[in-house]
mmCIF file of C-alpha atoms in Angstrom:
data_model
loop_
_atom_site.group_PDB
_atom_site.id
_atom_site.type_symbol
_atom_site.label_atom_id
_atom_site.label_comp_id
_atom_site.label_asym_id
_atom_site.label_seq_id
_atom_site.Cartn_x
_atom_site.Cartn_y
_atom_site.Cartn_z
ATOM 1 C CA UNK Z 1 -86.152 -45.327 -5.971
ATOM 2 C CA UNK Z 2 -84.756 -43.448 -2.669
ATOM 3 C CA UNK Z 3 -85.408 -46.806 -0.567
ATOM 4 C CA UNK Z 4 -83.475 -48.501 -3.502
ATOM 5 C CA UNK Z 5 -80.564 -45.889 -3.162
ATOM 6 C CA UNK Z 6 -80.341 -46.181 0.596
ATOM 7 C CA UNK Z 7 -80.326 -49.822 0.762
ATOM 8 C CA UNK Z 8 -77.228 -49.971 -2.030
ATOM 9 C CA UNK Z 9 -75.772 -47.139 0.462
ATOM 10 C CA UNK Z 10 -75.791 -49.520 3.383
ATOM 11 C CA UNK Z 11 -74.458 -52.368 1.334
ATOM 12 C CA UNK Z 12 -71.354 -49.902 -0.123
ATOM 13 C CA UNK Z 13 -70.941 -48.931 3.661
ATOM 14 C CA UNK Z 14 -71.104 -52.404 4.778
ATOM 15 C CA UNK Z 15 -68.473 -53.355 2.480
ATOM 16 C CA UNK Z 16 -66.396 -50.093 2.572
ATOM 17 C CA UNK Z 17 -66.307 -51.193 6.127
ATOM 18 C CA UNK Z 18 -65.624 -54.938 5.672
ATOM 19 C CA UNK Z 19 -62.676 -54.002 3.090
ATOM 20 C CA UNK Z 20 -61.387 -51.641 6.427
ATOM 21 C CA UNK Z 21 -61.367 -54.666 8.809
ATOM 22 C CA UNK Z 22 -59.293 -56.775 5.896
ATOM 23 C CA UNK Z 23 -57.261 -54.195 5.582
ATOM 24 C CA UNK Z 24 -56.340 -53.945 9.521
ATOM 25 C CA UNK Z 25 -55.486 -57.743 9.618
ATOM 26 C CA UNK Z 26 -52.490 -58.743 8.568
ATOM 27 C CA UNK Z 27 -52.385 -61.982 6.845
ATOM 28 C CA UNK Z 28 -48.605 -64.134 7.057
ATOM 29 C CA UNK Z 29 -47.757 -67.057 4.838
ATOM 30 C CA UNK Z 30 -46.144 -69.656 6.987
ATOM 31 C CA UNK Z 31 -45.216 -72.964 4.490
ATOM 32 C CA UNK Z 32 -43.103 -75.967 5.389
ATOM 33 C CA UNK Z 33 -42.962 -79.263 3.956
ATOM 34 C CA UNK Z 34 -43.573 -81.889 7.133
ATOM 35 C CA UNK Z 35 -47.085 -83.623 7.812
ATOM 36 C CA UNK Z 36 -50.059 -81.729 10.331
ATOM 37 C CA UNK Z 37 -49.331 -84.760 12.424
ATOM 38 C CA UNK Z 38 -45.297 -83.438 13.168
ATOM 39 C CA UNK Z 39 -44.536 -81.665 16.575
ATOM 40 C CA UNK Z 40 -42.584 -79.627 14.681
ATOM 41 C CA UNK Z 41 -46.118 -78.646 12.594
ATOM 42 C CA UNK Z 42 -47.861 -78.403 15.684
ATOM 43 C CA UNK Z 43 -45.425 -75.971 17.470
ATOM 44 C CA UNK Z 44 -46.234 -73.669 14.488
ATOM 45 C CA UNK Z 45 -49.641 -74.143 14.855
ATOM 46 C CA UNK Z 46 -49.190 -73.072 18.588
ATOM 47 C CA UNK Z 47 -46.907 -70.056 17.352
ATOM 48 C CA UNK Z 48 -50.086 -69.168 14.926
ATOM 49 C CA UNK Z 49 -52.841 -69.330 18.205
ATOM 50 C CA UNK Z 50 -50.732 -66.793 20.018
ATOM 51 C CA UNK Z 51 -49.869 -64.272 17.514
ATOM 52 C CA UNK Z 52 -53.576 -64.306 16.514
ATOM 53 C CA UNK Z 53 -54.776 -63.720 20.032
ATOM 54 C CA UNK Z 54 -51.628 -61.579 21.499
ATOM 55 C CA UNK Z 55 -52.698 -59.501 18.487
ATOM 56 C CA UNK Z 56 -56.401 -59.072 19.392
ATOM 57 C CA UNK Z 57 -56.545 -60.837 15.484
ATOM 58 C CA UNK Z 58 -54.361 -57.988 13.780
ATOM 59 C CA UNK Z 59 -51.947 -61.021 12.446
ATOM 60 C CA UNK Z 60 -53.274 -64.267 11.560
ATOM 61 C CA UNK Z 61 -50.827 -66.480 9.951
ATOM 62 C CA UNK Z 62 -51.857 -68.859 7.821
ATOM 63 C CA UNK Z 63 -50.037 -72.349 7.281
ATOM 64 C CA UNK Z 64 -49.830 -74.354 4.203
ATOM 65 C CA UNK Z 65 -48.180 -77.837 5.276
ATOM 66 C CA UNK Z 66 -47.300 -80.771 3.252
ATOM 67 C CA UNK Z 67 -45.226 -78.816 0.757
ATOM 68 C CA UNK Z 68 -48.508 -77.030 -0.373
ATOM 69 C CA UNK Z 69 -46.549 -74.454 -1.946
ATOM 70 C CA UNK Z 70 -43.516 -76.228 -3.066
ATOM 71 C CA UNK Z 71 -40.288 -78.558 -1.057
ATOM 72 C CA UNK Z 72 -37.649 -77.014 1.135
ATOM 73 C CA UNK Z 73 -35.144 -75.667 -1.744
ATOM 74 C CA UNK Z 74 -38.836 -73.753 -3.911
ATOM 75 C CA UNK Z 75 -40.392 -72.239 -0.646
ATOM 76 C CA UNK Z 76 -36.619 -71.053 0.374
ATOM 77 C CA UNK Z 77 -36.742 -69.151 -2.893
ATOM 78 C CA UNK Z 78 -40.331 -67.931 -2.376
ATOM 79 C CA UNK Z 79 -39.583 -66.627 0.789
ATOM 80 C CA UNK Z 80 -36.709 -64.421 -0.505
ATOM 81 C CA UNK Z 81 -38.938 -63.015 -3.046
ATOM 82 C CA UNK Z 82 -41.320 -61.911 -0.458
ATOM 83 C CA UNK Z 83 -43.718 -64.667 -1.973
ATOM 84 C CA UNK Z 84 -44.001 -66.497 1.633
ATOM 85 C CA UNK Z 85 -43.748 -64.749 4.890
ATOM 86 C CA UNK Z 86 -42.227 -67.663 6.883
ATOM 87 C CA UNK Z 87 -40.916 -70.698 6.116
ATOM 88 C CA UNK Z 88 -39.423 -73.833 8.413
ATOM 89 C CA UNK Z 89 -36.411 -75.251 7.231
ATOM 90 C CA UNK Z 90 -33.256 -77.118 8.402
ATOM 91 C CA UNK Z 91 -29.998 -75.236 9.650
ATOM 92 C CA UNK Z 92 -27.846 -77.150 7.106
ATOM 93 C CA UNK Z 93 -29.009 -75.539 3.593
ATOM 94 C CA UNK Z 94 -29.008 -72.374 5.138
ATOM 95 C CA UNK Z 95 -25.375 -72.107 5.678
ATOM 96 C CA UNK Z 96 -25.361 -71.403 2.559
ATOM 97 C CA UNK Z 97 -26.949 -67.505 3.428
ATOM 98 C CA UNK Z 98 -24.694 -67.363 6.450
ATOM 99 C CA UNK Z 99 -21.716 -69.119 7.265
ATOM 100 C CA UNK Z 100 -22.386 -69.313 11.314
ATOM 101 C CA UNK Z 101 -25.567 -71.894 10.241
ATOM 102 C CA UNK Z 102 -22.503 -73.985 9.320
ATOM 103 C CA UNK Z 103 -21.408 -74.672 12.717
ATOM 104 C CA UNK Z 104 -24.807 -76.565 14.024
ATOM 105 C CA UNK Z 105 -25.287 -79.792 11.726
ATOM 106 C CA UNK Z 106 -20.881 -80.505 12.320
ATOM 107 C CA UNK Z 107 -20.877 -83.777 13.355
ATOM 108 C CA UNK Z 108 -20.826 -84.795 17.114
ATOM 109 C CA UNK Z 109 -20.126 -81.221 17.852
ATOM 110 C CA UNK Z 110 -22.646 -81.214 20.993
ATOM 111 C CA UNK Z 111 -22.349 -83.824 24.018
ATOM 112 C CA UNK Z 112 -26.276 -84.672 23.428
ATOM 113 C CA UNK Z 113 -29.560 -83.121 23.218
ATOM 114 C CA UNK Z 114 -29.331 -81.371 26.629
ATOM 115 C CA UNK Z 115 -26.330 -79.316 25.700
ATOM 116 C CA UNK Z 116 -28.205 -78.853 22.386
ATOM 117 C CA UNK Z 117 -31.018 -77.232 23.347
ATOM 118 C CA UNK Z 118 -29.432 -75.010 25.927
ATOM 119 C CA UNK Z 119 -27.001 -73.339 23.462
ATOM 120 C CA UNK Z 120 -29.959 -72.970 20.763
ATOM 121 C CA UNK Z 121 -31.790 -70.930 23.392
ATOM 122 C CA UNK Z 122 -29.140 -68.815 24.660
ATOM 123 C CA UNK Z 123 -26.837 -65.866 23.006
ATOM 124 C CA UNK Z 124 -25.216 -68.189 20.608
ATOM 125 C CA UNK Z 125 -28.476 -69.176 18.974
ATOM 126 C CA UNK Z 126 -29.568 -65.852 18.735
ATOM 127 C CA UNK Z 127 -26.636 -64.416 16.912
ATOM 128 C CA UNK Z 128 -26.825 -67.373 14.335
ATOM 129 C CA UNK Z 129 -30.747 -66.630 13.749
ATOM 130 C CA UNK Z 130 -29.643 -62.919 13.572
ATOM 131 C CA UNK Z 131 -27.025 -64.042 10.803
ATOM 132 C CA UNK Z 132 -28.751 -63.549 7.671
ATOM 133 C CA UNK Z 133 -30.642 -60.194 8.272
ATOM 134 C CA UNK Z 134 -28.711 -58.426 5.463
ATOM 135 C CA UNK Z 135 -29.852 -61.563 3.334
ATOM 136 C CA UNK Z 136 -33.477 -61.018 3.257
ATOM 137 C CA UNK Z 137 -34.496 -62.943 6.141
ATOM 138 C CA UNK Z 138 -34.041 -63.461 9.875
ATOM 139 C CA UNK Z 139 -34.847 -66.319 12.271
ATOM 140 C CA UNK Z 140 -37.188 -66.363 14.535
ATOM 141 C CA UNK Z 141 -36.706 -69.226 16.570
ATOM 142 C CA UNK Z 142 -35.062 -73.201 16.321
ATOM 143 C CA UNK Z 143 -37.046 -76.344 16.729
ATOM 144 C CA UNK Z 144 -35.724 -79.761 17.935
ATOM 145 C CA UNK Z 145 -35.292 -81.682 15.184
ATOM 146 C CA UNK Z 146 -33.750 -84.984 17.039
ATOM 147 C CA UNK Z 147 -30.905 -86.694 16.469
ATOM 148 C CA UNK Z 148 -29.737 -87.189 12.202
ATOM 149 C CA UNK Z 149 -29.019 -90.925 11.918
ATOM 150 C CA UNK Z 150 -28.599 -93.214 8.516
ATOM 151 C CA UNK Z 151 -31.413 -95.344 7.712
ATOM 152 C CA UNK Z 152 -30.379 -97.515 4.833
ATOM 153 C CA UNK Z 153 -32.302 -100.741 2.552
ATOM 154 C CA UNK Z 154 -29.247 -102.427 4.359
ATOM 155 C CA UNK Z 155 -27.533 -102.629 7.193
ATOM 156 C CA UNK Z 156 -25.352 -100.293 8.981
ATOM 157 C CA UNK Z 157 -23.489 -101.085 12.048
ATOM 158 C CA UNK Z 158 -19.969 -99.789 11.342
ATOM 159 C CA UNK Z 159 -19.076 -97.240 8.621
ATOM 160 C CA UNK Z 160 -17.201 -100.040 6.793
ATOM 161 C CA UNK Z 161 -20.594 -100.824 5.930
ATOM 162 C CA UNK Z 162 -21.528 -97.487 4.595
ATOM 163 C CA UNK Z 163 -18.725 -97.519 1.693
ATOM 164 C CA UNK Z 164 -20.441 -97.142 -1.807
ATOM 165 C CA UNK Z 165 -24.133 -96.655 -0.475
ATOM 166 C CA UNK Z 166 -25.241 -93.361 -2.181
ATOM 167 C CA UNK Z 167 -26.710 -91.642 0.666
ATOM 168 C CA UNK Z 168 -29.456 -88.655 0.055
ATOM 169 C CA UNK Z 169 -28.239 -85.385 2.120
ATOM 170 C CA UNK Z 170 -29.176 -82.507 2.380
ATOM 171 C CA UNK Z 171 -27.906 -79.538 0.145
ATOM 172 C CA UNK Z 172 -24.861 -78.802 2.992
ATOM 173 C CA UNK Z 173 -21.705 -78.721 2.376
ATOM 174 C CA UNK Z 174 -20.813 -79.710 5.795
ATOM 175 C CA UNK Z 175 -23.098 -82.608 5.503
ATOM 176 C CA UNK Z 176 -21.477 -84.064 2.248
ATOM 177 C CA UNK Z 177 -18.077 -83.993 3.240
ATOM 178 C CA UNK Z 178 -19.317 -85.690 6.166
ATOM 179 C CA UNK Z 179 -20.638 -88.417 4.613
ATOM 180 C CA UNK Z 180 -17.659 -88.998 2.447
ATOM 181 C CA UNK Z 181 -15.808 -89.154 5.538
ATOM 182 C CA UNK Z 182 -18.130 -91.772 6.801
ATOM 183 C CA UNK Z 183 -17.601 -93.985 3.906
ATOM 184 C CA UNK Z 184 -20.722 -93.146 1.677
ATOM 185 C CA UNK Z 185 -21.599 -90.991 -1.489
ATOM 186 C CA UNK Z 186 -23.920 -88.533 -0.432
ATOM 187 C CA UNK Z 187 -26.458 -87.222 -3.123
ATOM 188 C CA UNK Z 188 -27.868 -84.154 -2.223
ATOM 189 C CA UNK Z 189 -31.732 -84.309 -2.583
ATOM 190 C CA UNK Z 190 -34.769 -82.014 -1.316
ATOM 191 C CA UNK Z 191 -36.670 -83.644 1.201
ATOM 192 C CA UNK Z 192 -39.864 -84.430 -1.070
ATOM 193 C CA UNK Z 193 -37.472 -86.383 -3.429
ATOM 194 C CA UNK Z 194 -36.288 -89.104 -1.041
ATOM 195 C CA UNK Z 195 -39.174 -91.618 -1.182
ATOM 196 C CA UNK Z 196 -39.284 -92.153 -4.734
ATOM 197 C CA UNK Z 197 -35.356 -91.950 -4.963
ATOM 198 C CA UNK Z 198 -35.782 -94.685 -2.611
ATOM 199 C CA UNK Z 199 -38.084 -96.502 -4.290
ATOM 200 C CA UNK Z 200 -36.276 -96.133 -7.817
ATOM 201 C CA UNK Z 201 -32.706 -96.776 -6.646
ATOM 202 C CA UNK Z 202 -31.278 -93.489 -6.865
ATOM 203 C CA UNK Z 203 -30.188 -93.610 -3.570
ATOM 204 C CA UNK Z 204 -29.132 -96.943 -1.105
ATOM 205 C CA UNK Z 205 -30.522 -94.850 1.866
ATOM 206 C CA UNK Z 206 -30.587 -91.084 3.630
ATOM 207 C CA UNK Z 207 -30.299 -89.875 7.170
ATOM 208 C CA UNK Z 208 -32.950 -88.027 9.623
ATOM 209 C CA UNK Z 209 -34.483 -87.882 12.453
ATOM 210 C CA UNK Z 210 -36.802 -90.939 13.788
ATOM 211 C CA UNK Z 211 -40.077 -88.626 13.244
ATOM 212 C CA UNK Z 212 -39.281 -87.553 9.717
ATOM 213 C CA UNK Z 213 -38.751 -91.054 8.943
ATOM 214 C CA UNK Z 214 -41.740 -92.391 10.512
ATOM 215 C CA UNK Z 215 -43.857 -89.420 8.767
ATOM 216 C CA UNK Z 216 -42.439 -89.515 5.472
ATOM 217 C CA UNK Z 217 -42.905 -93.244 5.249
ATOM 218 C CA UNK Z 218 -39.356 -93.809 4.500
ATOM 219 C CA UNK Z 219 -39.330 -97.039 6.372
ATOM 220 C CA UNK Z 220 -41.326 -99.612 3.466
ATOM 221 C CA UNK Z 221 -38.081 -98.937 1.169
ATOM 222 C CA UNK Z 222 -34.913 -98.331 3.885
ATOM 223 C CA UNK Z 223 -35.997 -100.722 6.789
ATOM 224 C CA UNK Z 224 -32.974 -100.266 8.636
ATOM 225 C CA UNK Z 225 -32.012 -97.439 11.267
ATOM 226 C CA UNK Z 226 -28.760 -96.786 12.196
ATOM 227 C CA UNK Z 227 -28.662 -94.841 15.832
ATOM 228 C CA UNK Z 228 -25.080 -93.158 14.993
ATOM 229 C CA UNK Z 229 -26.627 -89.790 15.998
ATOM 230 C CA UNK Z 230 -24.091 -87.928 14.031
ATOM 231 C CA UNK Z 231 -25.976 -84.337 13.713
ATOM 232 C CA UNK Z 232 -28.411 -82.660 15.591
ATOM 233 C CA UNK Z 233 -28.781 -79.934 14.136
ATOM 234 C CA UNK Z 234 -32.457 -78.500 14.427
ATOM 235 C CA UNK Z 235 -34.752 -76.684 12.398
ATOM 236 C CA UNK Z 236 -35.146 -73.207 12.025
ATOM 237 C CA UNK Z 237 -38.584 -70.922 11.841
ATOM 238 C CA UNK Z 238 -37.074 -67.617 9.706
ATOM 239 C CA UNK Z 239 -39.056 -64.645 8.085
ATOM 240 C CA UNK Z 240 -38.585 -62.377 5.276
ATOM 241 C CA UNK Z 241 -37.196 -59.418 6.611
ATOM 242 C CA UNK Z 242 -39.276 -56.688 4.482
ATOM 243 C CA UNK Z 243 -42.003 -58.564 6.347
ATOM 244 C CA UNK Z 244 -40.663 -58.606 9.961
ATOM 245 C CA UNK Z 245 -39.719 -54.875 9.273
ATOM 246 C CA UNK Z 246 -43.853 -54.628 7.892
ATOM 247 C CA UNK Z 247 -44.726 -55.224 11.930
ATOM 248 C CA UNK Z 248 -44.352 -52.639 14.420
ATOM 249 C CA UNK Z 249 -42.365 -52.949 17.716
ATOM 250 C CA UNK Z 250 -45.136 -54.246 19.595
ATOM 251 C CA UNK Z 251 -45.934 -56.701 16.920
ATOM 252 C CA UNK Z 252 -42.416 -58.070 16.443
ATOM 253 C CA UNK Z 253 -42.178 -58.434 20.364
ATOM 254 C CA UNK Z 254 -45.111 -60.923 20.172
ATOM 255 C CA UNK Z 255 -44.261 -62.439 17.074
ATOM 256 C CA UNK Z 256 -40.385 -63.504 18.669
ATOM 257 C CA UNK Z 257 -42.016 -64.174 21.535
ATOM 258 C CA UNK Z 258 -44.628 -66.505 20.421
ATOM 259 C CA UNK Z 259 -42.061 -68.296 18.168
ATOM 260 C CA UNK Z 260 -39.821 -68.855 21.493
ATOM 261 C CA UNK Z 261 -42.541 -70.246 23.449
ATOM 262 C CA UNK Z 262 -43.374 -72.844 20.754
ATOM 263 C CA UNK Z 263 -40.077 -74.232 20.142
ATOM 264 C CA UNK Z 264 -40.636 -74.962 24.750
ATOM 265 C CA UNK Z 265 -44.338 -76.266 23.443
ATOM 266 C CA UNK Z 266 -42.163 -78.823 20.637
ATOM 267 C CA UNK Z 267 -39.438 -79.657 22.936
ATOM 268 C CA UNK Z 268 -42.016 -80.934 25.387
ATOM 269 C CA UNK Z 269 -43.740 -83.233 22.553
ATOM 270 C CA UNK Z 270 -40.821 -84.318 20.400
ATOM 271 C CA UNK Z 271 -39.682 -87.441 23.187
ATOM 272 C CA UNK Z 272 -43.365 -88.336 23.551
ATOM 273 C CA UNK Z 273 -43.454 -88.963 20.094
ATOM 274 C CA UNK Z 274 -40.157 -90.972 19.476
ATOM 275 C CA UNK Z 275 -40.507 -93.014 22.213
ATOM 276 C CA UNK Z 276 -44.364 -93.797 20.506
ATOM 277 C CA UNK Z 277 -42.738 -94.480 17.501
ATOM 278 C CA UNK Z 278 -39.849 -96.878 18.072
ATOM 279 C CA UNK Z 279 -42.585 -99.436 18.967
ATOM 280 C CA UNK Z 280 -44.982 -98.775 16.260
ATOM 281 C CA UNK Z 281 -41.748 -98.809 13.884
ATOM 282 C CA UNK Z 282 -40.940 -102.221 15.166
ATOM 283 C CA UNK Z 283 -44.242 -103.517 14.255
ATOM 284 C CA UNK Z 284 -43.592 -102.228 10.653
ATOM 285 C CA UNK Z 285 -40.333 -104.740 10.441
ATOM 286 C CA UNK Z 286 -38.119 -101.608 11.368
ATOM 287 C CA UNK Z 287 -34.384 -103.013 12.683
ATOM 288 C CA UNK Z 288 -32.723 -100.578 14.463
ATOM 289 C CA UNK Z 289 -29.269 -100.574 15.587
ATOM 290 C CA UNK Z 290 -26.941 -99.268 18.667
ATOM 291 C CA UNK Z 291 -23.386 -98.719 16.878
ATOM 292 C CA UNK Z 292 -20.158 -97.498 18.657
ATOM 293 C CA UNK Z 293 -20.338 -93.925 18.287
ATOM 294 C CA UNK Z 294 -16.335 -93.696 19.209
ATOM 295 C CA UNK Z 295 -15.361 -95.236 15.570
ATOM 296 C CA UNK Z 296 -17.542 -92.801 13.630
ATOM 297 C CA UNK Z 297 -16.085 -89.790 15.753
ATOM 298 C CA UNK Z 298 -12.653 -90.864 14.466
ATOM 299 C CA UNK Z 299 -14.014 -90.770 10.779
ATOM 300 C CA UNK Z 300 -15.298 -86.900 11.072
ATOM 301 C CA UNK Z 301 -11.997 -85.641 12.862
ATOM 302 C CA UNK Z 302 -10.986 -83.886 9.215
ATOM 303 C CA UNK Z 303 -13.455 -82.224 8.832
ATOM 304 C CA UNK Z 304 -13.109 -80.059 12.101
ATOM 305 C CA UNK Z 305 -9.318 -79.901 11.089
ATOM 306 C CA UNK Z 306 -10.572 -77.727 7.559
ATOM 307 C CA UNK Z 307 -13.306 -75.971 9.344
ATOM 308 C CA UNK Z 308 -11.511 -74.140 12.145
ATOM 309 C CA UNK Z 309 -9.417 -72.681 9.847
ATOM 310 C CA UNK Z 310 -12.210 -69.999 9.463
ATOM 311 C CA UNK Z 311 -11.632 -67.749 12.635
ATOM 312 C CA UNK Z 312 -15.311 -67.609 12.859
ATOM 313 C CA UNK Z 313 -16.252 -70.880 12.894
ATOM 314 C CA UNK Z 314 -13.606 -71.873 15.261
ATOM 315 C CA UNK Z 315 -14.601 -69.504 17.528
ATOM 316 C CA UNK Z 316 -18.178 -70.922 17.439
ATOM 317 C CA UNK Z 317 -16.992 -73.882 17.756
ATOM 318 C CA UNK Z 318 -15.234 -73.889 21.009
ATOM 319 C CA UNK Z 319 -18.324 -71.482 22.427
ATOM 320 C CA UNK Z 320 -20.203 -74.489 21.870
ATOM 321 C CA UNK Z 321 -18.053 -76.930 23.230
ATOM 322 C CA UNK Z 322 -17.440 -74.571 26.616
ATOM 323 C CA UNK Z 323 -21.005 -73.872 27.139
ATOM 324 C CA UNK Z 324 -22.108 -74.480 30.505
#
């Protein structure tokens, strides 16, 4: 009977202590809604390897790709709820938290990808992923998301073409009146919805990046890409404040840290992969075509006119536009 006693002892202690070790790791729900093959998946995965081991394995976060737990719009809400640590998104719905996210999807607002990047990294970014702290949730860090062009199930080399195509947008203000500028009807759709809208006729078309469209397999219904580049506005990795403010000092320095050194890690494999792509897309029956950006810059000039009459926005505006 003792021997019986002392070996359920060393079992209860074994456990007490395994339920002490559970307890000292912090486990952080990281969903999005793009394939494990994206860069933009892969940068997370990067972000996850050094938190883990910056950490001595104190935080492991766990992703759930694919729209495991739900499309853009549902893990949005999930994450505000405290339901989902971290979630990747796109800077257009979330100017509808904060009114600075507003500024990055305008149309043609940067000179290209260059000038892009470089303001995302530098004080102006921050202050924009900063924005929504006293909204439940604060960014961590962008990702290149390319270049937003229209790929439609016809045709599109001038916007004359686009008028009366119902093109899927995003949930953005600044990216429907955009497209009604442009000629089209947008129909705001989460990003899970597009295929079979596609397929059904909802919608004549959307617009994305080249890797999105390539993953999502948008190319068998809307065979046509249309290079107008008329957003680039990236993605953003943001958090659930009560969680950020659940890490101490020393664990929020490596968390930022980690999320700034993957969205280097993406930027390096994002080109790789669209230049990989345009050939494989070709194979597929994929047209694409080069447009005359200058006609479609006329088209958005209104929109800037309504904008800048927030102070803010204007002010954000010609930041970006001056940035060196």
């Amino acid at each position: 009977m003792k021997r019986i006693i002392g070996f359920l002892a060393l079992i209860l202690i074994f456990l007490t202590g395994c339920n002490k070790s559970e307890e000292t790791t912090k486990k952080i729900k990281l969903a999005h809604a793009l394939t494990e093959s994206h860069p933009v998946h892969l940068a997370m995965v990067k972000f996850a390897e050094e938190v883990k081991e910056k950490t001595d394995g104190k935080i492991e976060v766990l992703i759930f790709p694919n729209g495991q737990l739900g499309g853009e719009r549902e893990i949005t809400e999930l994450m505000q709820a405290g339901a989902i640590d971290i979630i990747k998104t796109n800077a257009g719905p979330l100017e509808s938290f904060a009114k600075e996210y507003s500024v990055l999807p305008l149309p043609y607002l940067f000179k290209d990808m260059d000038h892009n990047l470089r303001v995302l990294k530098s004080e102006i970014g921050e202050e924009i992923l900063a924005a929504t702290e006293d909204r439940g949730f604060i960014g961590l860090t962008f990702y290149n998301s390319g270049t937003r062009n229209f790929y439609t199930k016809k045709p599109v080399r001038k916007t004359d073409d686009l008028r009366g195509m119902k093109i899927r947008v995003q949930p953005s203000k600044t990216m429907v009146r955009m497209t009604n500028l442009l000629g089209g009807s947008p129909t705001p759709l989460s990003f899970g919805e597009i295929y079979t809208a596609l397929q059904q006729g909802v919608v004549d078309g959307a617009e994305n990046n080249l890797i999105s469209y390539a993953e999502s397999k948008h190319y068998e219904t809307a065979p046509y890409f249309t290079f107008d580049e008329h957003s680039i506005s990236p993605d953003v990795l943001v958090m659930n404040t009560k969680a950020w403010n659940n890490l101490s000092n020393n664990e929020k320095a490596i968390v930022k840290t980690a999320a700034l050194n993957s969205f280097d890690y993406q930027n390096e494999i994002w080109s790789e992969s669209e230049e990989k792509l345009m050939d494989s897309l070709k194979e597929k029956g994929v047209q694409f075509f080069q447009v005359d950006k200058t006609e479609f810059v006329n088209k958005v000039q209104p929109l800037y006119n309504e904008v800048t009459k927030d102070s803010l926005i204007k002010d954000y505006i010609e930041r970006i536009r001056n940035f060196e």
